[in-house]
Coordinates of C-alpha atoms in Angstrom, one line a residue:
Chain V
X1 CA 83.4 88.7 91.9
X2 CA 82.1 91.2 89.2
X3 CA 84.3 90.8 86.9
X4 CA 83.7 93.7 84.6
X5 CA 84.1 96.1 88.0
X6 CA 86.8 94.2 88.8
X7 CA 88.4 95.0 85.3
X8 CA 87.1 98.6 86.2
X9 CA 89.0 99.2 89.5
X10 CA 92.0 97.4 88.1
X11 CA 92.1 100.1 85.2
X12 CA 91.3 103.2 87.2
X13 CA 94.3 102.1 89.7
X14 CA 96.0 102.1 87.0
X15 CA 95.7 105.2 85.1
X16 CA 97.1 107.5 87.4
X17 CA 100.6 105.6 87.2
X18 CA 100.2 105.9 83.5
X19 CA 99.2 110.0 83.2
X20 CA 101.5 110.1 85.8
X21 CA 103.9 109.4 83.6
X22 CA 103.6 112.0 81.3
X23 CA 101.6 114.8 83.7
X24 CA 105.3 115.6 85.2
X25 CA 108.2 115.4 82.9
X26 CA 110.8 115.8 85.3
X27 CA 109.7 112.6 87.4
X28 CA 110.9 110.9 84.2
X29 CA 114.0 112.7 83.9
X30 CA 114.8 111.6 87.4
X31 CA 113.4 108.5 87.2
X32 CA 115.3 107.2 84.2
X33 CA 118.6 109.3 85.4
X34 CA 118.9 107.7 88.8
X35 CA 118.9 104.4 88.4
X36 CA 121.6 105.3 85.3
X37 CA 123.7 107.1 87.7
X38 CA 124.0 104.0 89.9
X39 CA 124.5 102.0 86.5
X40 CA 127.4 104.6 85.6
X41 CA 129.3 104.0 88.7
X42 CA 129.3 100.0 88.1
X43 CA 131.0 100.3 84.8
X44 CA 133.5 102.4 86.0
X45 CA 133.7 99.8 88.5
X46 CA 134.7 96.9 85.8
X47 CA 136.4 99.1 83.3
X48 CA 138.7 100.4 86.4
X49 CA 139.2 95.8 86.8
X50 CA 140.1 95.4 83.3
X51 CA 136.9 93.2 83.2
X52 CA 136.0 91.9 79.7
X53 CA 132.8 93.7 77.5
X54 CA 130.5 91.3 78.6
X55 CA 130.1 92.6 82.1
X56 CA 129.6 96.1 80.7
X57 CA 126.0 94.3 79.6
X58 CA 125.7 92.7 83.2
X59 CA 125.6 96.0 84.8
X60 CA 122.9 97.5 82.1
X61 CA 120.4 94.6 82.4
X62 CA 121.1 95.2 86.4
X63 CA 120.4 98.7 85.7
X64 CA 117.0 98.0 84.3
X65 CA 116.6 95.0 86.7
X66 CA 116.8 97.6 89.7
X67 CA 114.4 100.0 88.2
X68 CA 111.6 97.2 88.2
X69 CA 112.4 95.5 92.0
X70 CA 112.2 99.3 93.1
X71 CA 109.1 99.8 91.2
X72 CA 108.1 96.3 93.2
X73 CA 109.1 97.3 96.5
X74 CA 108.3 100.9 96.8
X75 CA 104.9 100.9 94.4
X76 CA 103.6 97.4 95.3
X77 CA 104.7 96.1 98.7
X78 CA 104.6 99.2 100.3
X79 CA 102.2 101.1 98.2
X80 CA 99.5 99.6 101.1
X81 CA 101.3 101.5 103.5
X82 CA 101.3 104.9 101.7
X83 CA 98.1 104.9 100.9
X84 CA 97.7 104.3 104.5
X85 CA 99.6 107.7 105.2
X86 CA 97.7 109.6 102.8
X87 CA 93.9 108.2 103.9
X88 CA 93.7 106.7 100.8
X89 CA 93.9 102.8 101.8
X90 CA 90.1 103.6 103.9
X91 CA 88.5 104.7 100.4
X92 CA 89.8 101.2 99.2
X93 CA 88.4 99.1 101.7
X94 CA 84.8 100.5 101.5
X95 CA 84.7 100.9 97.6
X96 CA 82.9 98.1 96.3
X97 CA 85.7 96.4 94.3
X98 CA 88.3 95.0 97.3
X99 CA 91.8 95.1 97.5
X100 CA 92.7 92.6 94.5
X101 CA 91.9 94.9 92.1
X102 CA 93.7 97.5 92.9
X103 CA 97.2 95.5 92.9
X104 CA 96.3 93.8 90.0
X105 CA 95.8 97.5 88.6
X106 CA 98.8 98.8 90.6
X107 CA 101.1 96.3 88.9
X108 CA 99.5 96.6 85.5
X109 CA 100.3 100.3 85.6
X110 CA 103.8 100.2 87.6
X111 CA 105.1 97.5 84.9
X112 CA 104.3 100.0 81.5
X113 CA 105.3 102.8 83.6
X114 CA 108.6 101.2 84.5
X115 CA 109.3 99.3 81.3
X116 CA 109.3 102.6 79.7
X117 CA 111.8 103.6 82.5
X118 CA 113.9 100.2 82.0
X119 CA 114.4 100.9 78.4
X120 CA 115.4 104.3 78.8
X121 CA 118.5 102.6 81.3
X122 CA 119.2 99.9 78.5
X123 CA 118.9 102.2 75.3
X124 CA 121.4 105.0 77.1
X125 CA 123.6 102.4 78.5
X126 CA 124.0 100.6 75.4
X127 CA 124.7 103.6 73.1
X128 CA 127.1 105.5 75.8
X129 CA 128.8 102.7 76.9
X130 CA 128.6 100.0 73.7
X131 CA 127.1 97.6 76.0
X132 CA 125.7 94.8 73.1
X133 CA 123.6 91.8 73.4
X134 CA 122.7 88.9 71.4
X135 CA 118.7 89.4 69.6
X136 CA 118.7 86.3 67.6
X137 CA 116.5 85.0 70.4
X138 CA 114.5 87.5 71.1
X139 CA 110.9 85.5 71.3
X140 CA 112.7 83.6 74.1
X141 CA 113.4 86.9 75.3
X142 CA 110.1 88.4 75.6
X143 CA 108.7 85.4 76.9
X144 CA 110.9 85.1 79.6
X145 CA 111.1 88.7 80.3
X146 CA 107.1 88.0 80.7
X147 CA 107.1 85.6 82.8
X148 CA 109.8 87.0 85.1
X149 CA 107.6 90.2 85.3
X150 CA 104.1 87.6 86.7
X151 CA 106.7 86.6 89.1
X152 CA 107.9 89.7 90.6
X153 CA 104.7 91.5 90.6
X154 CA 103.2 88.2 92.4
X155 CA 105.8 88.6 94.8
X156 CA 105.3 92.3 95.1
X157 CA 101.6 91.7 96.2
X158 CA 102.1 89.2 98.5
X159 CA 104.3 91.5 100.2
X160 CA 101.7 94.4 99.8
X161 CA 99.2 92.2 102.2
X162 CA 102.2 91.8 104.8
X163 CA 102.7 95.9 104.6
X164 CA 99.0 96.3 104.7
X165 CA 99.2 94.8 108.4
X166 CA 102.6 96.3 109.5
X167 CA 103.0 100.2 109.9
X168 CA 105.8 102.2 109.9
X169 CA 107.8 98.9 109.8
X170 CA 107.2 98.3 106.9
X171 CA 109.2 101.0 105.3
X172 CA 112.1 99.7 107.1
X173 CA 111.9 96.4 105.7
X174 CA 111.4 97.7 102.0
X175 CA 114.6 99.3 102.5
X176 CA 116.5 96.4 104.0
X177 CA 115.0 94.2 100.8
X178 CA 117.3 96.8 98.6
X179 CA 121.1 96.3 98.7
X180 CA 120.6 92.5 99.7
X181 CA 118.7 91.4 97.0
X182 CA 120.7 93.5 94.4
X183 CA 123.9 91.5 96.4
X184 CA 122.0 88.2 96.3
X185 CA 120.1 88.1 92.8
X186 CA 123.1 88.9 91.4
X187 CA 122.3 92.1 89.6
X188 CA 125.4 93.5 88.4
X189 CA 127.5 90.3 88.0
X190 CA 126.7 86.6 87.3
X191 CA 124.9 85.1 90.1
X192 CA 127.4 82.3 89.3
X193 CA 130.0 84.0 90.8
X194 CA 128.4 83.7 94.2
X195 CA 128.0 80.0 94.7
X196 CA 125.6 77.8 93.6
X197 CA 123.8 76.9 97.0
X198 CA 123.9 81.1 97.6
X199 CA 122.2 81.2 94.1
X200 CA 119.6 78.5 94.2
X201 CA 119.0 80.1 97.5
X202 CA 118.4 83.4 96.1
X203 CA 116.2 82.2 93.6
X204 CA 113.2 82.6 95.7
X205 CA 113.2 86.0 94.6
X206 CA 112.3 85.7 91.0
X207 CA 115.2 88.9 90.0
X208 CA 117.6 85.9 90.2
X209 CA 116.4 83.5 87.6
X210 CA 114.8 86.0 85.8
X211 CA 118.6 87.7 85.1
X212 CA 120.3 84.4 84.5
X213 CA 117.8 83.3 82.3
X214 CA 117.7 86.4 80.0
X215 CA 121.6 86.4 80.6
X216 CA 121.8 83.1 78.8
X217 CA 119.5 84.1 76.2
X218 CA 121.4 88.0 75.7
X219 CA 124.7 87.2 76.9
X220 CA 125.2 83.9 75.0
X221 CA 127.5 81.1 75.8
X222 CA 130.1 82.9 77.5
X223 CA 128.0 83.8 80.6
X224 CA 128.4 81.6 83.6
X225 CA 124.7 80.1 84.2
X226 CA 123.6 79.2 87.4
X227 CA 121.0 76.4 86.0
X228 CA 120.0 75.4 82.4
X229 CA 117.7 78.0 80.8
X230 CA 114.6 75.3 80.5
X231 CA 115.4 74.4 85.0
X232 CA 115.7 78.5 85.4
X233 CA 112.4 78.9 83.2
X234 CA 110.3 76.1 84.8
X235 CA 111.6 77.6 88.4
X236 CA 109.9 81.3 86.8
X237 CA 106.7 79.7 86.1
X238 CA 106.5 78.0 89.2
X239 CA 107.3 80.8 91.4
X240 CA 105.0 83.0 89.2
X241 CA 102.0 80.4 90.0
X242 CA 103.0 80.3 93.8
X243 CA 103.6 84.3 94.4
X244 CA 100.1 85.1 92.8
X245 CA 98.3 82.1 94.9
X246 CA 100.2 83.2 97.8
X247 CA 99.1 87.0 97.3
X248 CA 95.9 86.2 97.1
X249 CA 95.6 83.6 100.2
X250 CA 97.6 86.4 101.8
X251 CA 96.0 89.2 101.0
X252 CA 92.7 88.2 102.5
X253 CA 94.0 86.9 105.8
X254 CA 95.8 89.9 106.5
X255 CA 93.4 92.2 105.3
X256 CA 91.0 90.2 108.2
X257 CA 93.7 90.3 110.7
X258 CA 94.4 94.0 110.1
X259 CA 90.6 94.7 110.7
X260 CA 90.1 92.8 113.8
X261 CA 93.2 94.4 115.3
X262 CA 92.2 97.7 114.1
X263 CA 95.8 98.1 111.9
X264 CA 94.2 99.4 108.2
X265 CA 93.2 103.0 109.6
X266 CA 96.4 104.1 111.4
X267 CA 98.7 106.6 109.3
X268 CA 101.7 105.6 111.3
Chain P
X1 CA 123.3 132.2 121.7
X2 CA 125.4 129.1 122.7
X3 CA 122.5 127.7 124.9
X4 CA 120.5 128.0 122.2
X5 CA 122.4 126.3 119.8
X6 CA 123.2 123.8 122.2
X7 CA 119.1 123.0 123.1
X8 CA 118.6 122.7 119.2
X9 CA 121.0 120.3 118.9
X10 CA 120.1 118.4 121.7
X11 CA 116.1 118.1 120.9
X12 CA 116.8 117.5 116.8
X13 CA 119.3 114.6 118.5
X14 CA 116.8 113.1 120.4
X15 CA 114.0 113.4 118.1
X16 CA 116.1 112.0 115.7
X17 CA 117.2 109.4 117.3
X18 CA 113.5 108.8 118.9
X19 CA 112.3 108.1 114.5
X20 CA 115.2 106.5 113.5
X21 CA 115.2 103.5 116.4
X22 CA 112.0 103.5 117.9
X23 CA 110.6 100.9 115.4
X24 CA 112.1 97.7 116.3
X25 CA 113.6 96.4 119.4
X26 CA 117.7 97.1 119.8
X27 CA 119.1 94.2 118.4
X28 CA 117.1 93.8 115.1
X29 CA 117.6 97.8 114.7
X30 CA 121.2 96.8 115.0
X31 CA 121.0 94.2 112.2
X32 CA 119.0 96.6 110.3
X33 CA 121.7 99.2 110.2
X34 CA 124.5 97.1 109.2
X35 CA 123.1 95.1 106.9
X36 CA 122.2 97.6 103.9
X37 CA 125.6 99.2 104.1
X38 CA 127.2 95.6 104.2
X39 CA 125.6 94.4 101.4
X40 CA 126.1 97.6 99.2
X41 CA 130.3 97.2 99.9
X42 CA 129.3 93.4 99.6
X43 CA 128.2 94.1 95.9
X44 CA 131.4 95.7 94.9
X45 CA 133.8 92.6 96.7
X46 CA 131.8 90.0 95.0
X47 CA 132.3 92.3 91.7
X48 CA 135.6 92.2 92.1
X49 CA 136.0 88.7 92.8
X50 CA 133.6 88.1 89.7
X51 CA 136.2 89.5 87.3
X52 CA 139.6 88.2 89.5
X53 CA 139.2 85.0 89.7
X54 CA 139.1 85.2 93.2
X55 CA 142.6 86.7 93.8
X56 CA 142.8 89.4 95.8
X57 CA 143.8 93.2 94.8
X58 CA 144.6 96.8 95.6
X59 CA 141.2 97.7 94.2
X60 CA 139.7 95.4 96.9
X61 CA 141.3 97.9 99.4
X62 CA 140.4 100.8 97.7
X63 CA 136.2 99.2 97.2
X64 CA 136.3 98.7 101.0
X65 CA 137.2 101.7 102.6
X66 CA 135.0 103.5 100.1
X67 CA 132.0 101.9 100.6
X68 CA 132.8 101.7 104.5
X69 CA 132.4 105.5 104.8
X70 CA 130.3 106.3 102.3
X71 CA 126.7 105.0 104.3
X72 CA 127.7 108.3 106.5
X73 CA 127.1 110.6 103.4
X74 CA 123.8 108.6 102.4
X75 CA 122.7 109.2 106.5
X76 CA 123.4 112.6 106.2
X77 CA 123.0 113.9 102.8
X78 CA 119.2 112.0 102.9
X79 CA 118.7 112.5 106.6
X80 CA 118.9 115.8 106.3
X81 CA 117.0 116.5 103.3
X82 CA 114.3 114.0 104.3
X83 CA 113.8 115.4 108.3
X84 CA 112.8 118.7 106.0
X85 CA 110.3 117.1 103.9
X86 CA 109.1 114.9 106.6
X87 CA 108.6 117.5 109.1
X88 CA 106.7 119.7 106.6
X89 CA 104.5 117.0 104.5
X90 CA 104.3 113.9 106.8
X91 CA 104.1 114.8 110.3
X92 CA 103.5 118.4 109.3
X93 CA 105.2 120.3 112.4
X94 CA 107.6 122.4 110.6
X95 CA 105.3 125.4 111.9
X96 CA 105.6 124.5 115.1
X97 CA 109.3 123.8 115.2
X98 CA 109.9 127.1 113.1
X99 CA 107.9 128.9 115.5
X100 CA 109.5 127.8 118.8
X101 CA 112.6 129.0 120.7
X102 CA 115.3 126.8 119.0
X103 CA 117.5 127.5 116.0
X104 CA 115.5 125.6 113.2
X105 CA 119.2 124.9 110.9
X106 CA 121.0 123.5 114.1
X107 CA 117.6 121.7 114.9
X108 CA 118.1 120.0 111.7
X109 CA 122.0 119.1 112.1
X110 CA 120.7 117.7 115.3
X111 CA 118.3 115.1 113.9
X112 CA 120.4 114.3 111.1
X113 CA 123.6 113.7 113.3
X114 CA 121.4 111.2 115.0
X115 CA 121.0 109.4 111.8
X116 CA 124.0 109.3 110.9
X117 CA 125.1 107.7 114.0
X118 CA 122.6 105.5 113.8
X119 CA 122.4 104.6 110.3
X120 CA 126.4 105.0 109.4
X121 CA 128.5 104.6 111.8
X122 CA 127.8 100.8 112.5
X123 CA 128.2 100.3 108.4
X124 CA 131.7 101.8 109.1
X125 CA 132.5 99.4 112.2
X126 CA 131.3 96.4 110.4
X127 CA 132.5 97.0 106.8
X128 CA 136.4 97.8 108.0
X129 CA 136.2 94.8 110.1
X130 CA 134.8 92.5 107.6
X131 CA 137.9 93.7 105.2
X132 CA 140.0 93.3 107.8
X133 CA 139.3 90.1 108.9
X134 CA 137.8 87.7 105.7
X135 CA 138.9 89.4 102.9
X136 CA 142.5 90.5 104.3
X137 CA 142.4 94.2 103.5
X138 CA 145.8 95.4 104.8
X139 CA 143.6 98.1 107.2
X140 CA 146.4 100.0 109.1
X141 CA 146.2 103.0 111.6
X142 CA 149.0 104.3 113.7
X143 CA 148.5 105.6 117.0
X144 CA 149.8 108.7 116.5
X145 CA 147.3 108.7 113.3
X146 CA 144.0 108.1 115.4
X147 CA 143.9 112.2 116.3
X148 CA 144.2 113.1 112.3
X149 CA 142.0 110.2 111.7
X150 CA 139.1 111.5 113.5
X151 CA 140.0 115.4 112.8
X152 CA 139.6 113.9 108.9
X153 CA 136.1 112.2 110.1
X154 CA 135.0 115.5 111.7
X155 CA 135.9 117.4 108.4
X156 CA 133.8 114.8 106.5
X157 CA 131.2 115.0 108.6
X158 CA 131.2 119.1 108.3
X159 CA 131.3 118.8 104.4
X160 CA 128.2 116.5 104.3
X161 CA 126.4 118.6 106.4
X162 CA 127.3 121.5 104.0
X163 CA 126.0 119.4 101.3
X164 CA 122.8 118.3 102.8
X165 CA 122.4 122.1 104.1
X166 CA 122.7 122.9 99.9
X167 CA 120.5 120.2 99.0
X168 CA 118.1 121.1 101.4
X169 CA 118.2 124.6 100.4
X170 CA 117.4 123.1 96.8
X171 CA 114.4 121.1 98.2
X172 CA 113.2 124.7 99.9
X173 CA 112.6 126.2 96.6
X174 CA 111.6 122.8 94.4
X175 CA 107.7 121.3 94.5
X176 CA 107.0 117.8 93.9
X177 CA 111.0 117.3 92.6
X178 CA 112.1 118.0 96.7
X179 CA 111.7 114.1 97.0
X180 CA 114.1 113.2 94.2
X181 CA 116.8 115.6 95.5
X182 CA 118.6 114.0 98.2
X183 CA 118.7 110.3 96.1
X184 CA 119.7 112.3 93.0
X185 CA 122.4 114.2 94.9
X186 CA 123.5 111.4 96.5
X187 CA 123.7 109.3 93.6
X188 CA 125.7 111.9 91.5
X189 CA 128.3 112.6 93.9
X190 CA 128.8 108.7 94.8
X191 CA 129.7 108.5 90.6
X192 CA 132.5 111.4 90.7
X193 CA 133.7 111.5 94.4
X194 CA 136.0 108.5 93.7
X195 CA 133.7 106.5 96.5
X196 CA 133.9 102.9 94.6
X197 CA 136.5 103.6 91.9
X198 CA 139.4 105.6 91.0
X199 CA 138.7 109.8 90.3
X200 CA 141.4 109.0 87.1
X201 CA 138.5 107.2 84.7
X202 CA 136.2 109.9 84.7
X203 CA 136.0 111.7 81.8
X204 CA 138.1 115.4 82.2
X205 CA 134.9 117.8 83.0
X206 CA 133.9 115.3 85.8
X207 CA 137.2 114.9 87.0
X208 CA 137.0 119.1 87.6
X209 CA 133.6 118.4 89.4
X210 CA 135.3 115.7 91.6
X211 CA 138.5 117.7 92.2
X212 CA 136.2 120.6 93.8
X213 CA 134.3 118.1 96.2
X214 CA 135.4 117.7 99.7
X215 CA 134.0 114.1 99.5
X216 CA 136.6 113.7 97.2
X217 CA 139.5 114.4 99.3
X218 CA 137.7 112.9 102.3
X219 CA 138.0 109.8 100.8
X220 CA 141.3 110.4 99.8
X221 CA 142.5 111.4 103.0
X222 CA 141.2 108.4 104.6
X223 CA 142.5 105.7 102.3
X224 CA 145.9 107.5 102.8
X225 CA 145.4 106.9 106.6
X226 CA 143.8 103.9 106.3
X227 CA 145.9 101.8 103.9
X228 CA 149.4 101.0 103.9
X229 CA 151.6 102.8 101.2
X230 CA 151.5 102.1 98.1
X231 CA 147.9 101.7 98.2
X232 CA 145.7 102.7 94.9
X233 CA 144.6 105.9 95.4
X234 CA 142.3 108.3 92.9
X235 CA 145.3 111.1 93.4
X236 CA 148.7 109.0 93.9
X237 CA 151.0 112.0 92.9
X238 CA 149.0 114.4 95.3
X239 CA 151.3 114.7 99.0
X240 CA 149.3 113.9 102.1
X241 CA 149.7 117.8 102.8
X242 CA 148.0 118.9 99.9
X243 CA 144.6 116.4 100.7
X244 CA 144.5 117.4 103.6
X245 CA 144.4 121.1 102.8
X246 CA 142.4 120.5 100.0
X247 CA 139.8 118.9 102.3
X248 CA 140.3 121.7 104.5
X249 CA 139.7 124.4 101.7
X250 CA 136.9 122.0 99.6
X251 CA 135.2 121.9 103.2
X252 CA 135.0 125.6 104.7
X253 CA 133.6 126.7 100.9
X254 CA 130.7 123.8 101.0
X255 CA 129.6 125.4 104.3
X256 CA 130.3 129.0 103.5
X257 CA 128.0 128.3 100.4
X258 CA 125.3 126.3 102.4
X259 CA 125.1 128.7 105.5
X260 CA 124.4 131.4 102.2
X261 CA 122.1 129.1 100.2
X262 CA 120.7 127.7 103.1
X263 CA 119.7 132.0 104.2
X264 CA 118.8 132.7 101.0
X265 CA 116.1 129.6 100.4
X266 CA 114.8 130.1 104.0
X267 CA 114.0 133.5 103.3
X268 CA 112.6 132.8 99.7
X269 CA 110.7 129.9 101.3
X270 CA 108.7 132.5 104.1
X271 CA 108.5 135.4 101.6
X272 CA 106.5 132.7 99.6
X273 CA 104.4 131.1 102.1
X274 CA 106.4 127.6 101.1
X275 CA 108.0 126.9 104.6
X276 CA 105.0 124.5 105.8
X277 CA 104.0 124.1 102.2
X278 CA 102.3 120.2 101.2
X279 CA 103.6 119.5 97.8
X280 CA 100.9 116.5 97.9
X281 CA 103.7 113.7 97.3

């Protein structure tokens, strides 16, 4: 492929999540409120158990942990299927770029949008409710937090080809990915606390390792780790590499198998 | 009148329940409908646990019958709110709906009632009995309770309505923010209506806020009926009398305001040419 029109289509996907971000205020407001009014209600949770400070900072890395597996699940794997709604997903298919493109630029411009949505939910929750965390590492950090964000993103467009075939299904199963994964991943409490089979289980979705790792690294010693931080990032590399092969083997088998059974034109 | 009301009902039901379950075959839509409201009460147990030790605890009691009821407010807070926005920008028949010879509110109860039984009610079944029977929630009900206990459903039921009605009367009047409103609503009240933790740890102004929601004393009401005495409660010094009359009062003002809001917002929302408007979202 082209690569400077691929570079293209990636960047015009992903300019209107970025002016989006700024052309309406108040989707900001909401957008950085919600997920800090689910937040709110967790700490409450543990201050009404007595629990100690540290899970304060649990439930404000879930906060911002949420905001980007929603960005995954409602703006990449389903995205396919909106834009099936709206007409848009035909203008796709005949433009002359293909479909890779556009997730690439779909997740390029989801992640900024959503980091500066993340940071919003760690910056309030940490001055409102003193949540603190350990930044002598914080190289290791931004590495990991890298690496976790290839993973998810992979995963999100491997699930965008499955939507691309499915219809109104689809939606359903976005929704049922919600409250499990936030149970399974472990996103307001240690994944520990769940089992280790349960959590090496859950790791398939990269939210798990990616919060236990940058647990370890923000939380410190007194966080109950699933694995060791070099196991949990070597298993965040790995599924990163295998989510974005997978996406791509996906995407082009279901793009074929949606066209032969006449699938990528129906709104619903 | 009463025909009419009736018919509305009964074609919002079915069409309802015709978008809610017509996507997947019985059982998986079965699976699908418990297993989001099990795994959000799931979250809070395992929470619990997390900072226990694994011992058990009144809060336990308190997490389970919260977050056993409180998948009927998301199915009818966002049921109703959505049917509106769907009808209008997805499948773009509020015109016709508007137009014909049913009542277009009680059209709207109807559809959302069927979400609500198809989306809540089987988180209720499944979340009691999962207390019940693996995490040993002391879940009690007298026989002579089971009349009150389903009058107190009924009045919950009534009050989310009322909600959804105000929400939706918010949604009327909003543009591109009408798809926020029912999450944000939602989201807000499930923070101060004492649904996961007691009312007591909000700060004072939010504690007001909470005191003048009917979810609150819904809540209330049904722990009370629910648990044994004793049990931790967001208003232990309150009599059983006074939440139940509080959840009487709380309830008949959230739908005297709605049926007024709701009026209001119709009226603004034809005056303006917005009924069938497409925000573009």
């Amino acid at each position: 492929m082209n690569v400077t029109l691929m570079l293209r289509a990636a960047r015009g996907r992903a300019l209107p999540r970025l002016t989006g971000q700024f052309r309406s205020p108040t989707w900001v407001l909401y957008e950085t409120l919600l997920p800090l009014l689910g937040t709110t209600a967790f700490v409450f949770v543990y201050r009404a158990l007595g629990a100690p400070d540290r899970f304060v900072s649990y439930v404000i890395m879930g906060g911002a942990a949420v905001a980007f597996w929603m960005n995954v699940l409602w703006m990449m794997a389903a995205q396919f299927y909106w834009e099936k709604r709206t007409g848009n997903l035909d203008v796709f298919m005949v433009s002359p770029c293909g479909l890779t493109p556009i997730l690439l630029g779909m997740s390029a411009g989801g992640i900024v949008a959503t980091l500066l949505r993340a940071a919003a939910v760690v910056a309030i929750g940490t001055l409102v409710f003193h949540a603190s965390f350990d930044l002598s590492r914080l190289p290791a950090v931004v590495g990991v937090f890298t690496l976790s964000l290839v993973a998810l993103y992979g995963l999100g467009a491997t699930l965008a080809s499955l939507f691309l075939y499915w219809g109104r299904e689809s939606w359903h199963v976005a929704s049922l990915f919600v409250e499990p994964v936030v149970l399974a991943s472990g996103v307001y409490f240690p994944v520990h606390a769940l089992g280790f089979g349960v959590g090496l289980a859950a790791s398939v979705v990269p939210l798990t390792l990616a919060l236990d790792a940058l647990r370890q690294l923000l939380i410190g010693p007194a966080h109950p780790a699933l694995l060791s931080l070099p196991v949990e990032v070597t298993g965040l590399a790995g599924l990163a590499v295998a989510y974005v092969a997978l996406a791509r083997f996906a995407l082009t088998r279901m793009e074929r198998l949606a066209r032969r059974e006449g699938r990528l034109s129906r709104r619903y | 009148m009463a025909t009419t009301v009736q018919r509305s009902l009964r074609a919002g039901f079915w069409l309802g329940w015709k978008i809610e379950s017509n996507w997947a075959d019985p059982l998986l839509f079965l699976i699908y409908s418990v297993i989001r409201p099990l795994g959000s009460a799931l979250i809070l147990v395992v929470m619990f646990f997390a900072v226990s030790g694994g011992r058990r605890g009144p809060l336990l009691d308190f997490f389970v019958v919260g977050s056993a009821f409180w998948p009927l407010v998301l199915a009818g807070l966002q049921g109703l709110v959505t049917a509106v926005l769907e009808d209008r920008e997805l499948w773009r028949m509020t015109r016709s709906v508007y137009t014909s010879p049913i009542s277009w509110p009680t059209f709207l109860i109807g559809r959302t009632l069927a979400a609500t039984l198809s989306a809540g009610f089987g988180g209720v079944v499944v979340i009691l009995l999962t207390g019940r029977l693996f995490l040993g929630v002391p879940l009690t009900l007298s026989p002579g309770d089971i009349g009150l206990l389903a009058a107190v459903v009924a009045a919950g039921l009534a009050a989310i309505l009322a909600l959804g009605m105000l929400t939706v009367a918010g949604a009327l009047m909003a543009a591109s923010d009408a798809w926020h409103l029912p999450e944000a609503i939602s989201a807000s009240l499930y923070l101060v209506a004492g649904a996961v933790f007691p009312v007591a740890l909000l700060p004072a102004p939010l504690q007001a806020v909470a005191r003048a929601l009917p979810l609150t004393w819904w809540l209330e009401a049904l722990r009370r009926l629910l648990l044994p005495a004793g049990a931790r409660l967001s208003f232990p010094s309150a009599s059983d009398g006074t939440v139940l009359a509080l959840l009487g009062v709380t309830t008949a003002a959230a739908v005297a305001a709605a049926t007024v809001a709701f009026r209001l917002a119709e009226r603004r929302a034809r005056r303006l040419g917005l009924l069938d408007r497409d925000s573009g979202f």
